Amino acid sequence: MSVKSLVYKVPGISFDIDRLVDTYQEVIKKKKFDQGDGSVSNIDSIALNRIPGNEDSTKGKFSWGLYWTKPDQSGQEKSRAHQIDEKKFTEFLPEFENTYFKYVYETLSRRYALGRTRILKKAPRSTLSWHRDPELRLHIPIITNQGCRFVIEDRSFHLPADGHAWIVNAKKYHNFFNGGEEDRIHLVATLPYSKLFDDKKNNLDQFWHTWGH
């Protein structure tokens, strides 16, 4: 399977990695990670946006949405959780208004229609389930190590924390594991309308989105 059908480095965008790290360190002094509804491990998140006026949309069941997995030896696919209407997540959280994350969010929003946008933590020596998602995912690594790997279908990738953004084909079966001894921290946004990997003939202009187009 072609690497180009799995991972895409976003051109023309890069962020100051030192400011990303510093902002993250400031945020966690005041904000705790949400652990979803407690039924799934290793999904720790801090929401950066929400459904306008809906404070509950930053926590609990909104930390993880619909996905499909193959949980046992039968190999039969099963759905988990519930569908989330990503297009409703349009309000950046006021508590982060004066942080570098706001600049990152606005920069990305000028190019892509973003759904839920969060800081995700992956604990040392932990992994996600083997699963696929309804949408693509945009990742900006903030803190990582060489033991952090995406595995998509039969390929694995390390995304460096160098300020660049990556789009991952999360509609394919994949997982993520942190084989290091420190937390892995990524800024992650869903891209519900992106068709990036759908057609090999697509060009960059087709990936610039606004709601309603």
PDB file of C-alpha atoms in Angstrom:
ATOM      1  CA  MET A   1       0.000   0.000   0.000  1.00  0.00           C
ATOM      2  CA  SER A   2       1.329   3.432  -0.958  1.00  0.00           C
ATOM      3  CA  VAL A   3       2.558   5.701   1.832  1.00  0.00           C
ATOM      4  CA  LYS A   4       0.803   8.566   0.021  1.00  0.00           C
ATOM      5  CA  SER A   5      -2.535   6.903   0.722  1.00  0.00           C
ATOM      6  CA  LEU A   6      -1.873   6.773   4.464  1.00  0.00           C
ATOM      7  CA  VAL A   7       0.028   9.841   5.721  1.00  0.00           C
ATOM      8  CA  TYR A   8       0.285  13.364   4.299  1.00  0.00           C
ATOM      9  CA  LYS A   9       2.615  16.136   5.472  1.00  0.00           C
ATOM     10  CA  VAL A  10       0.719  19.431   5.175  1.00  0.00           C
ATOM     11  CA  PRO A  11       2.713  21.877   3.026  1.00  0.00           C
ATOM     12  CA  GLY A  12       3.050  25.565   3.771  1.00  0.00           C
ATOM     13  CA  ILE A  13       2.232  25.322   7.473  1.00  0.00           C
ATOM     14  CA  SER A  14       4.611  25.021  10.409  1.00  0.00           C
ATOM     15  CA  PHE A  15       4.451  26.115  14.018  1.00  0.00           C
ATOM     16  CA  ASP A  16       7.004  27.060  16.663  1.00  0.00           C
ATOM     17  CA  ILE A  17       7.599  23.803  18.515  1.00  0.00           C
ATOM     18  CA  ASP A  18       9.029  25.580  21.574  1.00  0.00           C
ATOM     19  CA  ARG A  19       5.882  27.684  21.880  1.00  0.00           C
ATOM     20  CA  LEU A  20       3.726  24.584  21.463  1.00  0.00           C
ATOM     21  CA  VAL A  21       5.565  22.844  24.297  1.00  0.00           C
ATOM     22  CA  ASP A  22       5.513  25.922  26.539  1.00  0.00           C
ATOM     23  CA  THR A  23       1.788  26.438  25.933  1.00  0.00           C
ATOM     24  CA  TYR A  24       1.062  22.809  26.710  1.00  0.00           C
ATOM     25  CA  GLN A  25       3.035  23.027  29.959  1.00  0.00           C
ATOM     26  CA  GLU A  26       1.083  26.127  30.986  1.00  0.00           C
ATOM     27  CA  VAL A  27      -2.263  24.526  30.146  1.00  0.00           C
ATOM     28  CA  ILE A  28      -1.700  21.400  32.236  1.00  0.00           C
ATOM     29  CA  LYS A  29      -0.889  23.519  35.284  1.00  0.00           C
ATOM     30  CA  LYS A  30      -4.537  24.616  35.243  1.00  0.00           C
ATOM     31  CA  LYS A  31      -6.395  21.892  33.346  1.00  0.00           C
ATOM     32  CA  LYS A  32      -6.673  18.157  33.940  1.00  0.00           C
ATOM     33  CA  PHE A  33      -6.992  15.595  31.181  1.00  0.00           C
ATOM     34  CA  ASP A  34     -10.463  14.149  30.669  1.00  0.00           C
ATOM     35  CA  GLN A  35     -10.590  10.357  30.505  1.00  0.00           C
ATOM     36  CA  GLY A  36     -13.828   9.942  28.603  1.00  0.00           C
ATOM     37  CA  ASP A  37     -16.628   8.040  30.273  1.00  0.00           C
ATOM     38  CA  GLY A  38     -14.180   5.646  31.905  1.00  0.00           C
ATOM     39  CA  SER A  39     -15.065   2.635  29.750  1.00  0.00           C
ATOM     40  CA  VAL A  40     -11.979   2.907  27.505  1.00  0.00           C
ATOM     41  CA  SER A  41      -8.405   3.427  28.652  1.00  0.00           C
ATOM     42  CA  ASN A  42      -5.716   5.650  27.157  1.00  0.00           C
ATOM     43  CA  ILE A  43      -7.962   8.303  25.603  1.00  0.00           C
ATOM     44  CA  ASP A  44      -6.883  11.219  27.814  1.00  0.00           C
ATOM     45  CA  SER A  45      -7.807  14.538  26.209  1.00  0.00           C
ATOM     46  CA  ILE A  46      -8.096  18.275  26.774  1.00  0.00           C
ATOM     47  CA  ALA A  47     -10.655  19.879  24.458  1.00  0.00           C
ATOM     48  CA  LEU A  48      -9.754  23.089  22.653  1.00  0.00           C
ATOM     49  CA  ASN A  49     -13.162  23.665  21.057  1.00  0.00           C
ATOM     50  CA  ARG A  50     -16.796  22.806  21.692  1.00  0.00           C
ATOM     51  CA  ILE A  51     -20.352  23.020  20.467  1.00  0.00           C
ATOM     52  CA  PRO A  52     -21.283  26.677  21.155  1.00  0.00           C
ATOM     53  CA  GLY A  53     -22.790  27.034  24.607  1.00  0.00           C
ATOM     54  CA  ASN A  54     -22.506  23.307  25.364  1.00  0.00           C
ATOM     55  CA  GLU A  55     -19.944  22.827  28.128  1.00  0.00           C
ATOM     56  CA  ASP A  56     -20.600  19.080  28.212  1.00  0.00           C
ATOM     57  CA  SER A  57     -19.240  18.749  24.661  1.00  0.00           C
ATOM     58  CA  THR A  58     -15.683  19.118  25.999  1.00  0.00           C
ATOM     59  CA  LYS A  59     -15.685  15.962  28.117  1.00  0.00           C
ATOM     60  CA  GLY A  60     -17.007  12.489  28.792  1.00  0.00           C
ATOM     61  CA  LYS A  61     -18.529  10.734  25.800  1.00  0.00           C
ATOM     62  CA  PHE A  62     -17.344  13.550  23.522  1.00  0.00           C
ATOM     63  CA  SER A  63     -13.743  12.524  24.169  1.00  0.00           C
ATOM     64  CA  TRP A  64     -14.213   9.584  21.849  1.00  0.00           C
ATOM     65  CA  GLY A  65     -16.745   9.064  19.083  1.00  0.00           C
ATOM     66  CA  LEU A  66     -17.893   6.335  16.744  1.00  0.00           C
ATOM     67  CA  TYR A  67     -15.275   3.837  15.584  1.00  0.00           C
ATOM     68  CA  TRP A  68     -15.136   0.282  14.287  1.00  0.00           C
ATOM     69  CA  THR A  69     -12.923  -2.468  15.656  1.00  0.00           C
ATOM     70  CA  LYS A  70     -12.244  -6.195  15.377  1.00  0.00           C
ATOM     71  CA  PRO A  71     -12.114  -7.137  19.045  1.00  0.00           C
ATOM     72  CA  ASP A  72     -11.687 -10.907  18.989  1.00  0.00           C
ATOM     73  CA  GLN A  73     -10.414 -13.921  17.071  1.00  0.00           C
ATOM     74  CA  SER A  74     -13.456 -14.047  14.810  1.00  0.00           C
ATOM     75  CA  GLY A  75     -12.229 -10.958  12.959  1.00  0.00           C
ATOM     76  CA  GLN A  76     -15.796  -9.682  12.773  1.00  0.00           C
ATOM     77  CA  GLU A  77     -16.091  -5.895  12.728  1.00  0.00           C
ATOM     78  CA  LYS A  78     -18.099  -4.205  15.469  1.00  0.00           C
ATOM     79  CA  SER A  79     -18.997  -0.577  16.084  1.00  0.00           C
ATOM     80  CA  ARG A  80     -18.270   1.223  19.314  1.00  0.00           C
ATOM     81  CA  ALA A  81     -19.487   4.455  20.942  1.00  0.00           C
ATOM     82  CA  HIS A  82     -21.722   6.867  19.035  1.00  0.00           C
ATOM     83  CA  GLN A  83     -21.638   9.219  16.064  1.00  0.00           C
ATOM     84  CA  ILE A  84     -20.574  12.795  16.822  1.00  0.00           C
ATOM     85  CA  ASP A  85     -21.680  15.694  14.635  1.00  0.00           C
ATOM     86  CA  GLU A  86     -18.233  17.168  14.085  1.00  0.00           C
ATOM     87  CA  LYS A  87     -19.453  20.243  12.201  1.00  0.00           C
ATOM     88  CA  LYS A  88     -21.071  21.588  15.376  1.00  0.00           C
ATOM     89  CA  PHE A  89     -17.694  22.083  17.074  1.00  0.00           C
ATOM     90  CA  THR A  90     -17.119  25.681  16.024  1.00  0.00           C
ATOM     91  CA  GLU A  91     -16.364  27.545  19.256  1.00  0.00           C
ATOM     92  CA  PHE A  92     -12.791  27.801  20.498  1.00  0.00           C
ATOM     93  CA  LEU A  93     -12.743  27.596  24.286  1.00  0.00           C
ATOM     94  CA  PRO A  94     -12.524  31.053  25.903  1.00  0.00           C
ATOM     95  CA  GLU A  95     -10.112  29.793  28.565  1.00  0.00           C
ATOM     96  CA  PHE A  96      -7.463  29.238  25.873  1.00  0.00           C
ATOM     97  CA  GLU A  97      -8.204  32.444  23.955  1.00  0.00           C
ATOM     98  CA  ASN A  98      -4.891  34.111  24.828  1.00  0.00           C
ATOM     99  CA  THR A  99      -2.659  31.108  24.154  1.00  0.00           C
ATOM    100  CA  TYR A 100      -0.581  29.980  21.177  1.00  0.00           C
ATOM    101  CA  PHE A 101      -3.130  27.219  20.651  1.00  0.00           C
ATOM    102  CA  LYS A 102      -5.616  29.871  19.475  1.00  0.00           C
ATOM    103  CA  TYR A 103      -3.166  30.955  16.767  1.00  0.00           C
ATOM    104  CA  VAL A 104      -2.683  27.316  15.724  1.00  0.00           C
ATOM    105  CA  TYR A 105      -6.443  26.742  15.627  1.00  0.00           C
ATOM    106  CA  GLU A 106      -7.104  29.850  13.531  1.00  0.00           C
ATOM    107  CA  THR A 107      -4.278  29.026  11.122  1.00  0.00           C
ATOM    108  CA  LEU A 108      -5.582  25.507  10.547  1.00  0.00           C
ATOM    109  CA  SER A 109      -9.177  26.740  10.265  1.00  0.00           C
ATOM    110  CA  ARG A 110      -8.261  28.960   7.337  1.00  0.00           C
ATOM    111  CA  ARG A 111      -7.328  25.863   5.368  1.00  0.00           C
ATOM    112  CA  TYR A 112      -9.500  23.081   6.764  1.00  0.00           C
ATOM    113  CA  ALA A 113     -12.944  22.683   8.298  1.00  0.00           C
ATOM    114  CA  LEU A 114     -12.095  21.355  11.752  1.00  0.00           C
ATOM    115  CA  GLY A 115     -14.238  19.156  13.936  1.00  0.00           C
ATOM    116  CA  ARG A 116     -13.266  18.336  17.511  1.00  0.00           C
ATOM    117  CA  THR A 117      -9.825  19.709  18.258  1.00  0.00           C
ATOM    118  CA  ARG A 118      -8.026  18.382  21.302  1.00  0.00           C
ATOM    119  CA  ILE A 119      -4.740  17.779  23.054  1.00  0.00           C
ATOM    120  CA  LEU A 120      -4.316  14.006  23.294  1.00  0.00           C
ATOM    121  CA  LYS A 121      -2.000  12.226  25.684  1.00  0.00           C
ATOM    122  CA  LYS A 122      -0.654   8.730  25.129  1.00  0.00           C
ATOM    123  CA  ALA A 123       0.851   7.242  28.261  1.00  0.00           C
ATOM    124  CA  PRO A 124       4.165   5.341  28.165  1.00  0.00           C
ATOM    125  CA  ARG A 125       3.974   1.670  27.180  1.00  0.00           C
ATOM    126  CA  SER A 126       0.366   1.955  26.016  1.00  0.00           C
ATOM    127  CA  THR A 127      -1.582   1.420  22.802  1.00  0.00           C
ATOM    128  CA  LEU A 128      -4.972   2.056  21.250  1.00  0.00           C
ATOM    129  CA  SER A 129      -7.250  -0.655  19.909  1.00  0.00           C
ATOM    130  CA  TRP A 130      -7.028  -1.812  16.296  1.00  0.00           C
ATOM    131  CA  HIS A 131      -9.755   0.355  14.778  1.00  0.00           C
ATOM    132  CA  ARG A 132     -10.920   2.705  12.035  1.00  0.00           C
ATOM    133  CA  ASP A 133     -12.624   6.101  12.348  1.00  0.00           C
ATOM    134  CA  PRO A 134     -15.283   7.903  10.280  1.00  0.00           C
ATOM    135  CA  GLU A 135     -12.976  10.841   9.499  1.00  0.00           C
ATOM    136  CA  LEU A 136      -9.376  11.710   8.752  1.00  0.00           C
ATOM    137  CA  ARG A 137      -7.238  13.131  11.567  1.00  0.00           C
ATOM    138  CA  LEU A 138      -4.802  16.034  11.555  1.00  0.00           C
ATOM    139  CA  HIS A 139      -1.917  15.649  14.017  1.00  0.00           C
ATOM    140  CA  ILE A 140       0.649  18.139  15.295  1.00  0.00           C
ATOM    141  CA  PRO A 141       3.137  16.302  17.528  1.00  0.00           C
ATOM    142  CA  ILE A 142       4.164  18.394  20.539  1.00  0.00           C
ATOM    143  CA  ILE A 143       6.078  15.893  22.684  1.00  0.00           C
ATOM    144  CA  THR A 144       7.119  12.528  21.282  1.00  0.00           C
ATOM    145  CA  ASN A 145       9.913   9.964  21.199  1.00  0.00           C
ATOM    146  CA  GLN A 146      11.254   7.377  18.769  1.00  0.00           C
ATOM    147  CA  GLY A 147       9.098   4.693  20.392  1.00  0.00           C
ATOM    148  CA  CYS A 148       5.912   6.468  19.308  1.00  0.00           C
ATOM    149  CA  ARG A 149       4.485   4.906  16.158  1.00  0.00           C
ATOM    150  CA  PHE A 150       1.353   5.022  14.059  1.00  0.00           C
ATOM    151  CA  VAL A 151       0.539   1.654  12.563  1.00  0.00           C
ATOM    152  CA  ILE A 152      -1.842   1.941   9.604  1.00  0.00           C
ATOM    153  CA  GLU A 153      -2.755  -1.298   7.881  1.00  0.00           C
ATOM    154  CA  ASP A 154       0.665  -2.931   7.423  1.00  0.00           C
ATOM    155  CA  ARG A 155       2.864   0.192   7.664  1.00  0.00           C
ATOM    156  CA  SER A 156       4.263   2.079  10.663  1.00  0.00           C
ATOM    157  CA  PHE A 157       5.231   5.742  10.928  1.00  0.00           C
ATOM    158  CA  HIS A 158       6.921   8.056  13.417  1.00  0.00           C
ATOM    159  CA  LEU A 159       5.717  11.672  13.318  1.00  0.00           C
ATOM    160  CA  PRO A 160       8.424  14.020  14.649  1.00  0.00           C
ATOM    161  CA  ALA A 161       7.709  16.965  16.946  1.00  0.00           C
ATOM    162  CA  ASP A 162       9.128  19.609  14.627  1.00  0.00           C
ATOM    163  CA  GLY A 163       6.176  21.977  14.261  1.00  0.00           C
ATOM    164  CA  HIS A 164       4.696  20.373  11.147  1.00  0.00           C
ATOM    165  CA  ALA A 165       1.141  19.115  10.712  1.00  0.00           C
ATOM    166  CA  TRP A 166       0.289  15.672   9.361  1.00  0.00           C
ATOM    167  CA  ILE A 167      -2.967  14.234   8.063  1.00  0.00           C
ATOM    168  CA  VAL A 168      -3.423  10.567   8.889  1.00  0.00           C
ATOM    169  CA  ASN A 169      -5.784   8.237   7.066  1.00  0.00           C
ATOM    170  CA  ALA A 170      -7.672   7.146  10.176  1.00  0.00           C
ATOM    171  CA  LYS A 171     -10.414   5.692   7.959  1.00  0.00           C
ATOM    172  CA  LYS A 172      -8.039   2.745   7.472  1.00  0.00           C
ATOM    173  CA  TYR A 173      -7.496   0.241  10.259  1.00  0.00           C
ATOM    174  CA  HIS A 174      -4.802   1.579  12.574  1.00  0.00           C
ATOM    175  CA  ASN A 175      -3.581   2.015  16.103  1.00  0.00           C
ATOM    176  CA  PHE A 176      -1.014   4.100  17.909  1.00  0.00           C
ATOM    177  CA  PHE A 177       1.479   2.957  20.500  1.00  0.00           C
ATOM    178  CA  ASN A 178       3.905   4.759  22.761  1.00  0.00           C
ATOM    179  CA  GLY A 179       6.880   2.537  23.411  1.00  0.00           C
ATOM    180  CA  GLY A 180       8.792   5.277  25.212  1.00  0.00           C
ATOM    181  CA  GLU A 181       9.000   6.217  28.867  1.00  0.00           C
ATOM    182  CA  GLU A 182       7.328   9.628  28.705  1.00  0.00           C
ATOM    183  CA  ASP A 183       3.893  10.865  27.696  1.00  0.00           C
ATOM    184  CA  ARG A 184       3.287  11.463  24.005  1.00  0.00           C
ATOM    185  CA  ILE A 185       1.382  14.709  23.398  1.00  0.00           C
ATOM    186  CA  HIS A 186      -0.302  15.606  20.093  1.00  0.00           C
ATOM    187  CA  LEU A 187      -2.711  18.335  19.044  1.00  0.00           C
ATOM    188  CA  VAL A 188      -5.351  16.446  17.044  1.00  0.00           C
ATOM    189  CA  ALA A 189      -8.290  17.670  14.942  1.00  0.00           C
ATOM    190  CA  THR A 190     -10.871  15.686  13.025  1.00  0.00           C
ATOM    191  CA  LEU A 191     -11.310  16.574   9.341  1.00  0.00           C
ATOM    192  CA  PRO A 192     -14.865  15.422   8.620  1.00  0.00           C
ATOM    193  CA  TYR A 193     -15.083  16.815   5.079  1.00  0.00           C
ATOM    194  CA  SER A 194     -11.595  16.088   3.780  1.00  0.00           C
ATOM    195  CA  LYS A 195     -11.327  13.830   0.721  1.00  0.00           C
ATOM    196  CA  LEU A 196      -7.553  13.823   0.752  1.00  0.00           C
ATOM    197  CA  PHE A 197      -7.009  10.098   0.325  1.00  0.00           C
ATOM    198  CA  ASP A 198     -10.117   9.300  -1.723  1.00  0.00           C
ATOM    199  CA  ASP A 199      -8.744   9.950  -5.208  1.00  0.00           C
ATOM    200  CA  LYS A 200      -5.125   9.803  -6.357  1.00  0.00           C
ATOM    201  CA  LYS A 201      -5.865  12.592  -8.845  1.00  0.00           C
ATOM    202  CA  ASN A 202      -6.876  15.043  -6.138  1.00  0.00           C
ATOM    203  CA  ASN A 203      -4.762  18.176  -5.882  1.00  0.00           C
ATOM    204  CA  LEU A 204      -4.054  20.509  -2.978  1.00  0.00           C
ATOM    205  CA  ASP A 205      -6.762  22.998  -3.927  1.00  0.00           C
ATOM    206  CA  GLN A 206      -9.397  20.369  -3.226  1.00  0.00           C
ATOM    207  CA  PHE A 207      -8.329  20.119   0.406  1.00  0.00           C
ATOM    208  CA  TRP A 208      -9.059  23.737   1.340  1.00  0.00           C
ATOM    209  CA  HIS A 209     -12.455  23.608   3.034  1.00  0.00           C
ATOM    210  CA  THR A 210     -15.049  25.912   4.529  1.00  0.00           C
ATOM    211  CA  TRP A 211     -18.366  24.867   6.017  1.00  0.00           C
ATOM    212  CA  GLY A 212     -21.169  24.823   3.479  1.00  0.00           C
ATOM    213  CA  HIS A 213     -18.945  24.160   0.450  1.00  0.00           C
TER     214      HIS A 213
END
